[in-house]
Coordinates of C-alpha atoms and ligand atoms in Angstrom, one line a residue:
M8 CA 0.1 0.0 0.0
S9 CA 1.0 3.5 -0.5
A10 CA 2.6 5.8 2.0
A11 CA -0.4 8.0 1.8
V12 CA -2.7 5.3 2.6
K13 CA -0.6 4.2 5.6
A14 CA -0.7 7.6 7.0
V15 CA -4.4 7.7 7.3
L16 CA -4.8 4.3 8.7
P17 CA -5.3 5.3 12.3
L18 CA -8.6 6.7 11.5
G19 CA -11.7 4.5 11.5
L20 CA -11.9 3.2 8.1
L21 CA -14.1 1.1 5.9
F22 CA -12.2 -1.3 3.6
V23 CA -13.5 -2.9 0.4
V24 CA -11.2 -5.7 -0.7
P25 CA -11.4 -8.4 -3.4
F26 CA -12.8 -11.6 -1.8
N27 CA -10.0 -13.6 -0.7
P28 CA -10.9 -17.1 1.2
T29 CA -7.4 -17.4 2.3
L30 CA -7.4 -14.0 4.1
L31 CA -10.8 -14.7 5.6
S32 CA -9.8 -18.1 7.1
D33 CA -6.9 -16.8 9.2
N34 CA -7.9 -15.2 12.4
N35 CA -6.5 -11.8 11.7
C36 CA -7.6 -8.0 11.4
F37 CA -9.5 -8.6 8.5
S38 CA -11.6 -11.6 9.6
R39 CA -12.1 -10.2 13.2
N40 CA -13.6 -7.0 11.8
F41 CA -15.9 -8.2 9.2
Y42 CA -19.0 -6.5 7.8
G43 CA -19.9 -9.0 5.1
N44 CA -19.2 -10.1 1.5
Y45 CA -21.0 -8.5 -1.4
R46 CA -21.3 -8.8 -5.0
D47 CA -19.9 -6.2 -7.5
G48 CA -20.6 -7.0 -11.0
D49 CA -19.0 -10.3 -11.6
S50 CA -16.8 -10.3 -8.7
T51 CA -17.2 -10.4 -4.8
V52 CA -15.7 -8.1 -2.5
S53 CA -15.4 -8.1 1.4
V54 CA -16.1 -5.1 3.5
T55 CA -14.3 -4.7 6.8
V56 CA -13.3 -2.0 9.2
A57 CA -9.7 -1.0 10.2
R58 CA -9.5 -0.9 14.3
L59 CA -8.3 2.6 15.7
D60 CA -6.6 1.1 18.4
D61 CA -4.9 -1.9 17.3
A62 CA -1.1 -1.5 16.0
A63 CA -1.2 -5.1 14.8
C64 CA -4.1 -3.9 12.4
T65 CA -2.1 -1.2 11.1
E66 CA 0.7 -3.6 10.3
F67 CA -1.6 -6.1 8.7
W68 CA -3.3 -3.6 6.5
S69 CA 0.1 -2.2 5.5
N70 CA 1.8 -5.6 4.6
E71 CA -1.0 -8.2 3.9
V72 CA -3.4 -6.3 1.6
D73 CA -2.1 -5.1 -1.8
E74 CA -5.6 -3.9 -3.3
A75 CA -8.1 -2.1 -1.2
S76 CA -10.5 0.8 -1.6
L77 CA -11.0 2.6 1.6
S78 CA -13.0 5.5 3.1
A79 CA -14.0 7.1 6.5
A80 CA -16.6 5.0 8.4
P81 CA -20.1 6.4 8.5
E82 CA -20.8 9.3 10.9
A83 CA -22.8 8.5 14.0
G84 CA -26.5 8.3 13.5
R85 CA -26.0 7.1 9.8
S86 CA -25.8 3.4 8.6
A87 CA -23.9 1.9 5.6
V88 CA -25.8 0.3 2.9
W89 CA -24.4 -1.8 0.2
L90 CA -26.2 -1.3 -3.4
E91 CA -25.6 -3.9 -6.1
R92 CA -26.8 -4.7 -9.5
A93 CA -28.5 -8.2 -9.3
A94 CA -27.1 -10.9 -11.8
M95 CA -29.7 -10.7 -14.3
E96 CA -30.0 -12.1 -17.7
E97 CA -28.8 -9.6 -20.5
G98 CA -32.2 -9.5 -22.2
L99 CA -34.0 -8.3 -19.1
V100 CA -31.5 -5.6 -18.4
S101 CA -31.6 -3.9 -21.7
E102 CA -35.4 -3.7 -21.5
S103 CA -35.1 -2.1 -18.0
T104 CA -35.6 1.8 -17.7
A105 CA -33.0 4.5 -17.9
S106 CA -33.4 4.9 -14.1
D107 CA -31.1 1.7 -14.0
T108 CA -27.8 3.6 -13.9
L109 CA -25.9 4.2 -10.8
D110 CA -26.2 8.0 -11.0
D111 CA -29.9 7.9 -11.2
L112 CA -29.9 5.3 -8.5
L113 CA -28.1 7.5 -6.1
E114 CA -30.2 10.4 -7.0
S115 CA -33.3 8.5 -6.0
L116 CA -31.7 8.0 -2.5
N117 CA -32.8 11.8 -1.8
R118 CA -36.4 11.0 -2.0
P119 CA -38.3 10.4 1.2
V120 CA -39.1 6.7 2.1
Q121 CA -42.8 5.9 2.4
E122 CA -44.3 6.0 5.9
Y123 CA -44.4 2.3 7.1
R124 CA -45.8 0.6 10.1
G125 CA -43.5 -2.1 11.7
Y126 CA -43.4 -4.8 14.2
D127 CA -42.1 -3.8 17.6
S128 CA -39.3 -6.2 18.3
A129 CA -39.7 -5.7 22.1
G130 CA -42.9 -7.3 21.8
G131 CA -45.0 -4.2 22.5
E132 CA -47.4 -2.1 20.4
E133 CA -46.9 -1.8 16.7
I134 CA -44.9 1.2 15.8
V135 CA -45.2 3.7 13.0
L136 CA -42.3 5.1 11.3
K137 CA -43.0 8.5 9.3
S138 CA -40.4 10.4 7.4
E139 CA -41.0 13.5 9.5
E140 CA -41.5 11.9 13.0
S141 CA -38.4 9.9 12.8
G142 CA -36.3 12.6 11.5
L143 CA -35.3 10.8 8.3
Q144 CA -33.0 12.9 6.8
P145 CA -32.1 13.2 2.8
G146 CA -28.6 13.0 1.8
Y147 CA -26.1 10.2 1.5
T148 CA -22.4 9.9 1.4
V149 CA -20.8 7.4 -1.3
H150 CA -18.0 5.5 0.2
Y151 CA -17.0 3.3 -2.8
R152 CA -18.6 3.0 -6.2
T153 CA -18.0 1.0 -9.3
E154 CA -20.3 0.5 -12.3
H155 CA -22.4 -2.3 -10.7
A156 CA -22.0 -1.5 -7.0
A157 CA -21.8 1.2 -4.4
L158 CA -21.3 1.5 -0.6
V159 CA -23.2 4.5 0.8
S160 CA -24.1 5.8 4.2
L161 CA -27.4 7.6 5.0
D162 CA -29.6 8.3 7.8
S163 CA -30.1 5.0 9.9
G164 CA -33.9 5.0 9.8
K165 CA -34.0 5.5 6.2
A166 CA -31.3 3.0 5.5
L167 CA -33.8 0.3 6.9
A168 CA -36.4 1.1 4.1
V169 CA -33.9 1.9 1.2
D170 CA -35.2 -1.0 -0.8
T171 CA -38.5 0.7 -1.4
L172 CA -36.6 3.3 -3.5
L173 CA -34.8 1.1 -5.6
P174 CA -35.6 -0.1 -9.1
P175 CA -36.1 -3.8 -9.5
F176 CA -32.7 -4.9 -10.6
W177 CA -30.7 -3.3 -7.7
K178 CA -30.7 -4.7 -4.3
S179 CA -29.7 -3.1 -0.9
K180 CA -27.9 -4.5 1.9
L181 CA -27.8 -2.8 5.4
L182 CA -24.3 -3.4 6.8
P183 CA -24.4 -4.7 10.4
S184 CA -24.3 -1.9 12.9
T185 CA -21.0 -3.4 14.4
P186 CA -18.5 -5.6 12.6
V187 CA -18.3 -9.4 13.6
S188 CA -15.6 -12.2 13.3
Y189 CA -15.9 -14.3 10.2
I190 CA -15.8 -17.8 11.4
P191 CA -14.8 -20.4 8.7
V192 CA -16.6 -23.6 8.7
P193 CA -14.3 -26.0 10.6
D194 CA -12.9 -29.2 9.1
S195 CA -14.8 -31.4 11.5
A196 CA -18.0 -29.9 10.0
T197 CA -17.2 -30.4 6.5
D198 CA -15.9 -34.0 7.3
A199 CA -19.2 -34.7 8.6
V200 CA -21.0 -33.5 5.6
R201 CA -18.4 -35.5 3.3
S202 CA -19.3 -38.7 5.3
I203 CA -23.0 -38.2 4.8
L204 CA -22.2 -37.9 0.9
S205 CA -19.7 -40.9 0.9
D206 CA -22.8 -43.1 2.4
L207 CA -25.4 -41.6 0.0
K208 CA -27.3 -44.1 -1.9
F209 CA -30.8 -44.4 -3.2
D210 CA -33.3 -45.1 -0.4
P211 CA -36.8 -46.3 -1.7
V212 CA -38.4 -45.1 1.7
V213 CA -37.0 -41.5 1.3
A214 CA -38.1 -41.6 -2.5
S215 CA -41.7 -42.4 -1.3
I216 CA -41.7 -39.8 1.4
V217 CA -40.5 -36.8 -0.8
G218 CA -42.9 -38.0 -3.5
N219 CA -45.8 -37.4 -0.9
I220 CA -45.2 -33.6 -1.4
S221 CA -48.6 -32.4 -2.9
I222 CA -48.5 -29.9 -5.8
P223 CA -52.2 -29.2 -5.5
Q224 CA -51.8 -28.1 -1.8
I225 CA -48.6 -26.1 -3.0
K226 CA -51.0 -24.3 -5.4
K227 CA -53.3 -23.5 -2.8
D228 CA -50.8 -22.2 -0.3
I229 CA -48.9 -20.0 -2.8
R230 CA -52.2 -18.3 -3.8
H231 CA -52.9 -17.7 -0.1
L232 CA -49.4 -16.2 0.4
T233 CA -49.4 -14.0 -2.8
G234 CA -53.0 -12.9 -2.0
E235 CA -54.3 -14.1 -5.5
D236 CA -56.6 -16.0 -3.1
E237 CA -58.2 -12.8 -1.7
S238 CA -59.5 -14.4 1.3
S239 CA -56.0 -14.3 2.8
G240 CA -56.1 -10.6 3.1
I241 CA -52.5 -10.7 2.2
I242 CA -51.6 -7.7 -0.4
S243 CA -47.8 -7.5 0.6
R244 CA -45.3 -9.5 2.4
H245 CA -42.8 -6.6 2.6
S246 CA -41.0 -6.9 5.9
F247 CA -42.8 -3.7 7.2
S248 CA -46.4 -4.6 5.9
D249 CA -49.3 -5.7 7.8
G250 CA -49.4 -8.8 5.4
A251 CA -46.1 -9.9 6.6
I252 CA -47.4 -10.3 10.0
V253 CA -50.5 -12.2 8.8
A254 CA -48.1 -14.5 6.7
A255 CA -46.0 -15.1 9.7
E256 CA -48.9 -16.1 11.9
W257 CA -50.3 -18.3 9.3
L258 CA -47.0 -20.1 8.7
K259 CA -46.5 -20.7 12.3
A260 CA -50.1 -22.2 12.6
R261 CA -49.7 -24.4 9.6
V262 CA -46.5 -25.9 10.6
E263 CA -47.4 -26.5 14.2
E264 CA -50.4 -28.5 12.9
T265 CA -47.7 -30.9 11.6
G266 CA -46.3 -31.6 15.2
A267 CA -43.4 -28.9 15.2
S268 CA -43.1 -26.2 17.9
C269 CA -42.9 -22.8 16.4
T270 CA -41.9 -19.3 17.5
L271 CA -42.3 -15.8 16.0
A272 CA -38.9 -14.3 16.6
P273 CA -38.4 -10.7 16.3
F274 CA -34.8 -9.5 15.4
L275 CA -35.1 -5.9 14.7
T276 CA -37.8 -3.2 15.5
G277 CA -39.7 -2.5 12.5
F278 CA -39.4 -5.9 10.9
A279 CA -41.9 -8.7 10.8
P280 CA -40.3 -11.6 12.8
N281 CA -38.6 -14.9 11.9
V282 CA -40.7 -17.9 11.9
I283 CA -38.6 -20.6 13.7
C284 CA -40.1 -24.3 13.9
R285 CA -38.5 -27.2 15.6
Y286 CA -39.1 -31.0 15.5
E287 CA -37.2 -32.4 18.4
A288 CA -35.1 -35.6 17.7
V289 CA -36.4 -38.9 18.8
E290 CA -33.0 -39.5 20.6
E291 CA -30.8 -37.2 23.0
T292 CA -28.7 -35.2 20.7
N293 CA -28.0 -31.5 20.0
A294 CA -27.2 -32.1 16.2
T295 CA -29.6 -30.1 14.1
V296 CA -30.5 -29.9 10.6
L297 CA -31.9 -26.6 9.1
I298 CA -33.9 -25.8 6.1
S299 CA -35.3 -22.5 5.2
G300 CA -36.8 -19.7 2.9
H301 CA -37.6 -16.1 3.3
Y302 CA -41.3 -15.1 3.5
D303 CA -40.7 -11.4 2.9
S304 CA -40.8 -10.0 -0.6
R305 CA -40.4 -6.6 -2.6
G306 CA -42.8 -5.2 -4.9
S307 CA -42.3 -2.4 -7.7
F308 CA -41.3 1.0 -6.5
G309 CA -44.4 3.1 -5.5
S310 CA -46.5 -0.1 -5.3
T311 CA -48.2 -1.2 -2.1
R312 CA -48.3 -4.7 -3.7
A313 CA -45.4 -7.3 -3.1
P314 CA -46.8 -10.8 -3.7
G315 CA -43.4 -12.4 -4.1
G316 CA -44.8 -15.5 -5.7
D317 CA -41.4 -16.7 -6.8
D318 CA -39.1 -14.2 -4.5
D319 CA -39.6 -16.1 -2.2
G320 CA -43.1 -17.6 -1.9
S321 CA -41.7 -20.6 -3.8
G322 CA -39.2 -21.5 -1.3
T323 CA -41.6 -20.6 1.5
V324 CA -44.1 -23.0 0.3
G325 CA -41.6 -25.7 -0.8
V326 CA -40.5 -25.7 3.1
L327 CA -44.2 -25.8 4.2
S328 CA -44.9 -28.8 1.9
I329 CA -42.2 -30.7 3.5
A330 CA -43.6 -29.8 7.0
R331 CA -47.1 -31.1 5.7
V332 CA -45.6 -34.5 4.7
I333 CA -43.7 -34.6 8.0
G334 CA -47.0 -34.3 9.6
R335 CA -49.0 -36.5 7.3
K336 CA -46.7 -39.5 7.4
G337 CA -45.6 -38.8 11.0
V338 CA -41.9 -38.6 10.1
K339 CA -39.5 -38.6 13.1
F340 CA -35.7 -37.6 13.0
H341 CA -32.7 -38.8 14.6
S342 CA -31.4 -35.2 14.7
N343 CA -33.4 -32.1 15.7
V344 CA -34.9 -30.6 12.5
E345 CA -35.6 -27.0 12.1
L346 CA -37.7 -25.0 9.6
A347 CA -37.1 -21.5 9.3
F348 CA -38.9 -18.7 7.5
F349 CA -36.9 -15.5 7.5
A350 CA -38.0 -12.0 7.2
G351 CA -35.8 -8.9 6.3
E352 CA -34.1 -10.9 3.7
E353 CA -34.6 -8.2 1.0
Q354 CA -32.9 -5.4 3.2
G355 CA -29.7 -7.5 3.4
L356 CA -30.3 -10.9 5.0
L357 CA -31.2 -9.3 8.2
G358 CA -33.4 -12.0 9.8
S359 CA -31.0 -14.8 9.1
R360 CA -28.1 -12.8 10.1
A361 CA -29.6 -12.5 13.6
Y362 CA -30.6 -16.0 13.8
A363 CA -27.1 -17.2 12.5
R364 CA -25.4 -15.1 15.2
E365 CA -27.8 -16.5 18.0
L366 CA -27.2 -20.1 17.1
R367 CA -23.2 -19.2 17.1
E368 CA -23.5 -17.8 20.4
A369 CA -25.4 -20.6 21.8
G370 CA -22.8 -22.9 20.4
A371 CA -25.3 -24.8 18.4
N372 CA -24.3 -27.9 16.5
L373 CA -25.6 -27.4 13.0
T374 CA -24.7 -30.3 10.7
L375 CA -26.0 -28.1 7.7
M376 CA -28.4 -25.8 6.3
V377 CA -30.2 -25.4 2.9
Q378 CA -31.9 -22.2 1.9
A379 CA -34.6 -22.2 -0.8
D380 CA -34.9 -19.0 -2.6
M381 CA -36.7 -18.5 -5.8
T382 CA -37.4 -22.1 -7.4
A383 CA -40.4 -21.9 -9.4
Y384 CA -39.4 -19.6 -12.5
R385 CA -38.5 -21.5 -15.7
A386 CA -37.8 -19.5 -18.9
P387 CA -39.7 -20.7 -21.8
G388 CA -37.8 -23.5 -23.8
E389 CA -35.4 -24.2 -21.0
P390 CA -35.4 -27.4 -19.1
L391 CA -36.1 -28.0 -15.4
Q392 CA -33.2 -26.7 -13.4
L393 CA -31.5 -26.5 -10.1
G394 CA -28.9 -23.8 -9.6
L395 CA -26.5 -24.0 -6.8
P396 CA -24.2 -21.1 -5.7
A397 CA -20.7 -20.4 -7.5
R398 CA -18.9 -18.9 -4.5
I399 CA -20.8 -18.1 -1.3
G400 CA -21.6 -21.4 0.4
T401 CA -20.1 -24.6 1.6
P402 CA -18.8 -26.6 -1.3
E403 CA -19.4 -29.9 0.6
V404 CA -22.8 -29.2 1.1
T405 CA -23.4 -28.0 -2.4
Q406 CA -21.9 -31.2 -3.7
L407 CA -24.1 -33.3 -1.5
V408 CA -27.1 -31.5 -2.6
A409 CA -26.3 -31.9 -6.2
N410 CA -25.7 -35.7 -5.8
I411 CA -28.9 -36.0 -3.8
S412 CA -30.7 -34.2 -6.8
A413 CA -29.5 -36.8 -9.3
I414 CA -30.9 -39.5 -7.1
Y415 CA -34.5 -38.2 -6.2
S416 CA -35.0 -35.4 -8.8
P417 CA -33.1 -36.7 -11.9
E418 CA -35.5 -34.4 -14.0
L419 CA -33.5 -31.4 -12.8
H420 CA -30.5 -30.2 -14.9
V421 CA -28.1 -29.1 -12.1
G422 CA -25.5 -26.2 -12.6
I423 CA -24.0 -23.1 -11.0
T424 CA -25.9 -19.8 -10.4
T425 CA -24.3 -16.4 -10.1
A426 CA -27.6 -15.2 -8.4
C427 CA -25.5 -14.8 -5.2
C428 CA -26.6 -14.7 -2.0
S429 CA -29.5 -15.3 0.1
D430 CA -29.9 -16.5 3.8
H431 CA -27.4 -19.2 3.4
Q432 CA -24.7 -16.9 3.4
S433 CA -25.5 -15.7 7.1
F434 CA -24.8 -19.2 8.2
H435 CA -21.7 -19.8 6.0
E436 CA -20.2 -16.7 7.4
Q437 CA -20.8 -17.8 11.1
G438 CA -19.1 -21.1 10.3
F439 CA -22.0 -23.4 9.7
P440 CA -22.1 -25.6 6.6
A441 CA -24.6 -24.0 4.2
T442 CA -25.8 -23.9 0.6
Q443 CA -28.8 -22.5 -1.6
V444 CA -31.1 -24.1 -4.1
F445 CA -32.0 -21.7 -6.7
E446 CA -34.3 -22.0 -10.1
R447 CA -31.7 -21.9 -12.9
A448 CA -28.1 -22.5 -13.6
G449 CA -26.9 -19.0 -14.5
S450 CA -28.3 -15.7 -13.7
I451 CA -31.9 -14.4 -12.8
A452 CA -34.2 -14.8 -15.8
D453 CA -37.4 -14.0 -14.1
P454 CA -39.0 -10.9 -15.6
M455 CA -41.0 -10.2 -12.4
Y456 CA -38.0 -10.1 -10.1
H457 CA -38.7 -7.7 -7.4
N458 CA -42.0 -6.9 -9.1
S459 CA -45.4 -6.3 -8.1
G460 CA -46.5 -8.9 -10.7
D461 CA -44.7 -11.7 -9.3
L462 CA -47.8 -14.0 -9.0
S463 CA -48.0 -17.7 -9.4
D464 CA -50.5 -17.8 -12.1
R465 CA -48.4 -16.7 -15.0
E466 CA -46.2 -18.1 -17.9
G467 CA -43.0 -19.5 -16.7
Y468 CA -44.1 -20.0 -13.1
D469 CA -43.5 -23.9 -13.1
F470 CA -45.0 -26.2 -10.1
E471 CA -43.0 -29.1 -11.2
Q472 CA -39.8 -27.3 -10.9
L473 CA -40.8 -26.1 -7.5
F474 CA -41.6 -29.7 -6.6
A475 CA -38.6 -31.2 -7.8
I476 CA -36.4 -28.8 -6.0
A477 CA -38.5 -29.1 -2.7
K478 CA -38.0 -33.0 -3.0
V479 CA -34.2 -32.3 -3.1
Q480 CA -34.4 -30.0 0.1
F481 CA -36.4 -32.7 1.8
A482 CA -34.3 -35.7 0.9
T483 CA -31.0 -33.8 2.1
V484 CA -33.0 -33.6 5.4
L485 CA -33.8 -37.3 5.6
H486 CA -30.4 -38.4 4.6
T487 CA -28.5 -36.0 6.9
A488 CA -30.9 -36.1 10.1
G489 CA -31.7 -39.8 9.7
Y490 CA -35.5 -40.6 10.1
E491 CA -38.2 -43.3 11.2
L492 CA -41.7 -43.6 10.3
Ligands
NAG520 C1 -21.4 -37.4 -6.7 O1 -21.7 -37.3 -8.0 C2 -20.8 -37.3 -8.9 C3 -21.3 -36.9 -10.4 O2 -22.3 -38.1 -10.7 C4 -20.1 -38.6 -8.8 O3 -18.9 -38.4 -9.7 C5 -19.3 -38.6 -7.4 O4 -19.0 -39.9 -7.4 C6 -20.7 -38.4 -6.5 N1 -20.0 -38.4 -5.2 C7 -20.2 -39.5 -4.5 C8 -19.5 -39.4 -3.0 O5 -21.0 -40.3 -4.3
NAG521 C1 -49.5 -38.8 0.7 O1 -49.7 -40.1 1.7 C2 -51.0 -40.2 2.1 C3 -51.1 -41.2 3.1 O2 -49.8 -41.4 3.9 C4 -51.9 -40.2 0.8 O3 -53.3 -40.4 1.4 C5 -51.8 -39.3 0.0 O4 -52.5 -39.4 -1.2 C6 -50.6 -39.0 -0.4 N1 -50.3 -37.9 -1.3 C7 -49.6 -37.8 -2.4 C8 -49.5 -36.5 -3.2 O5 -48.8 -38.9 -2.7
NAG522 C1 -22.9 -32.6 17.0 O1 -23.7 -33.9 17.0 C2 -22.9 -34.9 16.4 C3 -24.0 -36.2 16.4 O2 -24.6 -36.3 17.5 C4 -22.0 -35.2 17.5 O3 -21.0 -36.3 17.1 C5 -21.0 -34.1 17.7 O4 -19.9 -34.4 18.7 C6 -21.7 -32.9 18.1 N1 -20.7 -31.7 18.0 C7 -20.6 -30.7 18.9 C8 -19.8 -29.6 18.5 O5 -21.4 -30.8 19.8
NAG523 C1 -23.6 -31.2 22.2 O1 -23.3 -32.6 22.4 C2 -22.1 -33.2 22.5 C3 -22.1 -34.7 22.7 O2 -22.8 -35.2 21.6 C4 -21.4 -32.4 23.7 O3 -20.1 -32.8 23.7 C5 -21.5 -30.9 23.4 O4 -21.0 -30.1 24.4 C6 -23.0 -30.5 23.3 N1 -23.0 -29.1 22.9 C7 -23.9 -28.2 23.6 C8 -23.8 -26.7 23.1 O5 -24.5 -28.6 24.3
ZN524 ZN1 -35.2 -13.9 -2.4

């Protein structure tokens, strides 16, 4: 690094550094002051902060890191938000509006956020956040920018809701308020996953259990969540909407009917809670297998409708369909099995980040986790597909899921997706083996991505693919946790 950079190092500084798994795997300044990995076009970068008070850190940044972009940390009362262009198919992007350039996007950050009512994480009364009352200020500071991404800071209240200002193909991710340690997945955990893979062979009972997932029931469930079935009363499942709370309570009730115990777990004031459900193991063990989706969604700018039929109603009803079979067949497990429905995913994996940290602090023994996010959309003319993450995730879990897919859903063409990162990232970065199942090998092709038209009754929404991917997620649980009937 240059002498000029060294001279300013003692200040509080944000660093944006090309993704380097080797640096992250050492317990060093970089991994102990971690804010997350983020997408920047075709590359991945890590954001960390330099500590003011640690000479070893100054030494580290001067000697170990060749390439970094740095800026002052946000001022008090302001929060940092990463803005990134989603990995979209070319054809979709060229059709998009002119407001898709980064300059226009930054300009849009000066608009006020809509008033929203939120869930009080203290469990008290519902809160209402309004632009005037909460003192949301216009203005933003750019800390880093390229063609495809930017790191900005803005008023902390506004930062929570910044996704509501963005055009569909841009995503916002709120950085944690304080850095955490990046915890690499330990060898003992990946060895355990490898051993499940090496024992893997076709089990006719598993095939018959996963084959009991009901497509007609999935069709009903998704119409309930999107509000296509108007009797549900759900118009939006945006994390701040009333509909999200209705959906959370409905999911809790449905999964409890199958023999699990569920809790609504608030994680941040203003956001709908996570729904965490658990089937206790039939034997004494703390080993736990987790599958999940996110039930919150995003609509078009300025619209109150956020049906999230594919993103991520598909993953959500897939997990619910698994619960329904567990209940119907009376499946019992040799490990504890958890089903999680996260909120706050669209604002930067906030619900899962809170839960992953909670499990880490509790010393949880998570054998693996598999997040389903967007499993239903299939572009015309393409085969049924299963996309697995290219970079962020645990390769051993990804391999296990790929091999399970070949056995129980051979109709799926398995490949790598660049549509990085859903809630599995939160677990992977806390040292838990984790991966994601996605609808496509390649980038996002769904024209209704982050759009108020993301309904289930439309061209390309494919229940056979949703079903095939849910079978893979379920078979992974059965093979990993062990089961009896
Ligand atoms: C996983 O599947 C691949 C591709 O079919 C195969 O080569 C490999 O042997 C499988 N791994 C195990 C451990 O079964
Ligand atoms: C699931 O299994 C139950 C009996 O255990 C059966 O009544 C039902 O028809 C099956 N459903 C499907 C979709 O296979
Ligand atoms: C996790 O559970 C497995 C299976 O019961 C057990 O062998 C292992 O020791 C446990 N690991 C931890 C860290 O508790
Ligand atoms: C989990 O169980 C293992 C024994 O299987 C034990 O060694 C470990 O301490 C337990 N972990 C927790 C957090 O209770
Ligand atoms: Zn999603």
